Short mmCIF file of C-alpha atoms in Angstrom, two decimals:
data_model
loop_
_atom_site.label_atom_id
_atom_site.label_comp_id
_atom_site.label_asym_id
_atom_site.label_seq_id
_atom_site.Cartn_x
_atom_site.Cartn_y
_atom_site.Cartn_z
CA MET X 20 19.63 20.52 -0.38
CA LEU X 21 19.42 18.38 -3.10
CA ASN X 22 20.22 14.95 -1.47
CA GLU X 23 17.50 15.23 1.22
CA ARG X 24 16.44 12.17 2.22
CA LYS X 25 12.52 11.86 2.69
CA LYS X 26 10.44 10.03 4.74
CA ALA X 27 7.48 7.79 3.36
CA ILE X 28 4.82 5.77 4.36
CA PHE X 29 4.13 3.03 1.61
CA LEU X 30 0.79 1.43 2.15
CA ASP X 31 -1.13 -1.73 0.76
CA ARG X 32 -3.94 -0.98 -0.74
CA ASP X 33 -7.05 -3.14 -1.01
CA GLY X 34 -7.88 -3.54 2.71
CA THR X 35 -5.38 -0.90 4.05
CA ILE X 36 -7.05 2.10 2.43
CA ASN X 37 -9.98 0.83 0.55
CA VAL X 38 -12.25 -2.03 1.19
CA ASP X 39 -11.01 -5.17 -0.23
CA LYS X 40 -13.26 -6.36 -2.36
CA ASP X 41 -12.29 -9.41 -4.83
CA TYR X 42 -10.14 -8.39 -7.32
CA LEU X 43 -11.18 -4.51 -7.66
CA TYR X 44 -10.54 -2.95 -10.78
CA ARG X 45 -13.21 -0.47 -11.43
CA ILE X 46 -13.68 3.16 -9.39
CA GLU X 47 -16.89 2.85 -8.86
CA ASP X 48 -16.44 -0.23 -7.09
CA PHE X 49 -14.23 1.28 -4.71
CA GLN X 50 -15.04 2.35 -1.26
CA PHE X 51 -12.59 3.80 1.49
CA GLU X 52 -12.27 1.70 4.86
CA PRO X 53 -13.31 4.07 7.56
CA LYS X 54 -11.68 7.53 8.03
CA ALA X 55 -8.78 5.72 5.44
CA ASP X 56 -8.93 9.38 3.45
CA GLU X 57 -8.61 11.34 6.66
CA ALA X 58 -5.52 9.30 7.44
CA LEU X 59 -3.88 9.91 4.67
CA LYS X 60 -4.51 13.60 4.44
CA ILE X 61 -3.24 13.36 8.21
CA LEU X 62 -0.36 11.50 7.16
CA TYR X 63 0.41 13.84 3.74
CA ASP X 64 0.23 16.83 6.02
CA LEU X 65 3.02 15.50 8.35
CA GLY X 66 5.16 15.02 5.61
CA TYR X 67 5.40 12.00 4.48
CA VAL X 68 5.43 10.45 1.14
CA LEU X 69 2.35 8.29 0.11
CA ILE X 70 3.53 5.52 -2.05
CA ILE X 71 1.10 2.34 -3.20
CA VAL X 72 2.62 -1.33 -3.01
CA THR X 73 0.19 -3.54 -3.96
CA ASN X 74 -0.02 -6.78 -5.31
CA GLN X 75 -3.07 -7.40 -8.08
CA SER X 76 -2.72 -11.10 -8.96
CA GLY X 77 -6.40 -9.82 -11.02
CA ILE X 78 -3.93 -9.19 -13.74
CA ALA X 79 -1.81 -12.70 -13.85
CA ARG X 80 -5.38 -14.37 -13.45
CA GLY X 81 -6.64 -12.48 -16.67
CA TYR X 82 -9.56 -11.01 -14.81
CA TYR X 83 -8.45 -7.54 -15.61
CA SER X 84 -5.64 -5.72 -17.47
CA GLU X 85 -2.62 -3.72 -16.52
CA GLU X 86 -4.36 -0.66 -18.09
CA ASP X 87 -7.49 -1.20 -16.04
CA VAL X 88 -5.23 -0.75 -12.73
CA GLU X 89 -3.54 2.42 -13.90
CA ILE X 90 -6.72 4.29 -14.60
CA LEU X 91 -8.32 2.99 -11.57
CA HIS X 92 -5.29 4.45 -9.76
CA GLN X 93 -5.22 7.62 -11.87
CA ASP X 94 -9.36 8.07 -11.08
CA LEU X 95 -8.38 7.57 -7.01
CA SER X 96 -5.42 9.71 -7.56
CA LYS X 97 -7.74 12.55 -8.72
CA ILE X 98 -10.26 11.85 -5.57
CA LEU X 99 -7.26 12.12 -3.35
CA GLN X 100 -5.80 15.61 -5.19
CA GLU X 101 -9.13 17.11 -5.06
CA LYS X 102 -9.13 16.10 -0.58
CA GLY X 103 -5.59 17.74 -0.87
CA ILE X 104 -3.69 14.37 -0.65
CA GLU X 105 -0.77 13.63 -2.92
CA ILE X 106 0.09 9.79 -3.84
CA SER X 107 3.66 10.04 -4.97
CA LYS X 108 3.16 6.89 -6.93
CA PHE X 109 1.68 3.53 -7.43
CA TYR X 110 3.57 0.32 -7.70
CA TYR X 111 1.18 -2.78 -8.31
CA CYS X 112 2.86 -6.24 -8.81
CA PRO X 113 0.92 -8.36 -11.98
CA HIS X 114 2.43 -11.74 -11.37
CA HIS X 115 1.34 -14.37 -9.58
CA PRO X 116 3.79 -17.51 -8.97
CA THR X 117 1.14 -20.33 -9.73
CA LYS X 118 -2.13 -18.85 -11.01
CA GLY X 119 -0.64 -16.49 -13.37
CA VAL X 120 -0.96 -16.92 -17.17
CA GLY X 121 1.38 -16.37 -19.49
CA LYS X 122 4.03 -13.88 -19.12
CA TYR X 123 2.39 -13.02 -15.26
CA LYS X 124 3.26 -16.34 -14.26
CA THR X 125 6.49 -16.01 -12.63
CA ASP X 126 7.63 -15.86 -8.96
CA CYS X 127 9.41 -12.38 -9.32
CA GLU X 128 10.57 -9.71 -6.35
CA CYS X 129 7.90 -7.31 -6.33
CA ARG X 130 5.27 -9.54 -5.01
CA LYS X 131 4.85 -9.30 -1.45
CA PRO X 132 6.12 -10.38 0.67
CA ASN X 133 8.87 -9.44 -1.50
CA PRO X 134 10.13 -6.19 -1.13
CA GLY X 135 10.86 -5.06 -4.85
CA MET X 136 7.82 -2.09 -5.10
CA LEU X 137 9.59 -0.94 -1.69
CA LEU X 138 12.96 -0.86 -2.86
CA LYS X 139 11.95 0.80 -6.21
CA GLY X 140 10.64 3.28 -4.28
CA ILE X 141 12.88 3.77 -1.71
CA GLU X 142 15.67 4.20 -4.27
CA GLU X 143 12.96 6.71 -6.80
CA PHE X 144 12.08 9.18 -3.70
CA SER X 145 15.59 8.83 -1.66
CA ILE X 146 13.55 7.82 0.96
CA ASP X 147 15.25 7.58 4.42
CA THR X 148 14.06 4.01 5.72
CA SER X 149 14.93 4.60 9.65
CA LEU X 150 12.16 7.41 8.89
CA SER X 151 9.47 5.40 7.24
CA TYR X 152 6.73 2.35 7.31
CA MET X 153 5.11 0.11 5.74
CA VAL X 154 1.15 -0.22 6.49
CA GLY X 155 -0.72 -3.30 5.52
CA ASP X 156 -3.54 -5.96 7.03
CA LYS X 157 -1.59 -8.85 5.81
CA LYS X 158 1.43 -10.56 6.91
CA SER X 159 2.99 -10.16 3.44
CA ASP X 160 2.64 -6.75 4.13
CA VAL X 161 4.49 -6.47 6.82
CA ASP X 162 6.91 -8.92 5.54
CA ALA X 163 8.20 -6.78 3.00
CA GLY X 164 8.69 -3.90 4.96
CA LEU X 165 10.73 -5.79 7.32
CA LYS X 166 12.79 -6.82 4.29
CA ALA X 167 12.76 -2.97 2.77
CA GLY X 168 13.92 -2.11 6.19
CA VAL X 169 11.17 0.39 7.29
CA THR X 170 9.06 -0.30 10.40
CA SER X 171 5.84 -2.26 9.70
CA ILE X 172 2.70 -1.94 10.73
CA PHE X 173 0.05 -4.59 10.88
CA LEU X 174 -3.72 -3.37 10.48
CA ASN X 175 -5.90 -5.53 12.80
CA ASN X 176 -9.03 -4.65 11.18
CA GLY X 177 -10.76 -7.65 12.33
CA LYS X 178 -10.58 -9.30 8.57
CA GLU X 179 -7.28 -11.31 9.28
CA GLU X 180 -6.12 -13.46 12.17
CA VAL X 181 -3.11 -11.06 13.63
CA PRO X 182 -0.41 -13.79 12.82
CA LYS X 183 1.46 -15.63 15.81
CA ASP X 184 4.95 -14.82 14.51
CA LEU X 185 4.75 -11.08 13.99
CA SER X 186 8.04 -10.09 15.54
CA GLU X 187 7.72 -7.57 18.89
CA ASN X 188 8.45 -4.65 17.31
CA ILE X 189 5.79 -4.90 14.80
CA LEU X 190 3.41 -2.28 15.89
CA VAL X 191 -0.64 -3.31 15.35
CA PHE X 192 -3.65 -0.90 14.85
CA LYS X 193 -7.29 -1.41 14.15
CA SER X 194 -7.38 1.19 11.22
CA LEU X 195 -4.95 3.19 8.95
CA TYR X 196 -7.24 6.32 10.70
CA ASP X 197 -5.42 4.77 14.08
CA PHE X 198 -2.09 4.90 12.80
CA ALA X 199 -2.22 8.05 11.61
CA ILE X 200 -3.51 9.67 14.81
CA PHE X 201 -0.60 7.81 16.89
CA LEU X 202 2.01 9.26 14.00
CA LYS X 203 0.55 12.82 14.91
CA ASN X 204 0.38 12.87 18.32
CA LYS X 205 4.25 11.15 18.26
#
């Protein structure tokens, strides 16, 4: 079918897929969260379009370039392809409203909790929001998902307190792997 709507998993990167290291931009510093690569394989095998949506204020602050982030994402994509996983798209926000330098100092629609990156993915890949999820370890991830009309998943990996004002319909898991097993068994 030409106009078939697809289901997607929108994924935060740092703290969700990889260990959150301040301003990560080199593949040699990349380390998967426990079983995150296995989780991605499960989600991919379940037929979800996998889309990364990541705030990268290190670009805005001048710590590294957009090219550095794109190289990291190309390297990560190759590693995942070797494991039988395809990331359909990496979206990143290079802006910061107060800490940005030059053209990157802006309050934009792409920086989570705004839904801009998700909305681009929904349009570009003809995503059915009723079948799709946003997974992340911060309230800004959850909020972006809600604003984009997808089900939000909060990863309570112990690094950030579970926000007290989370909606009761937000699902909470300890890890991306636990969420993947939940979907597999659904």
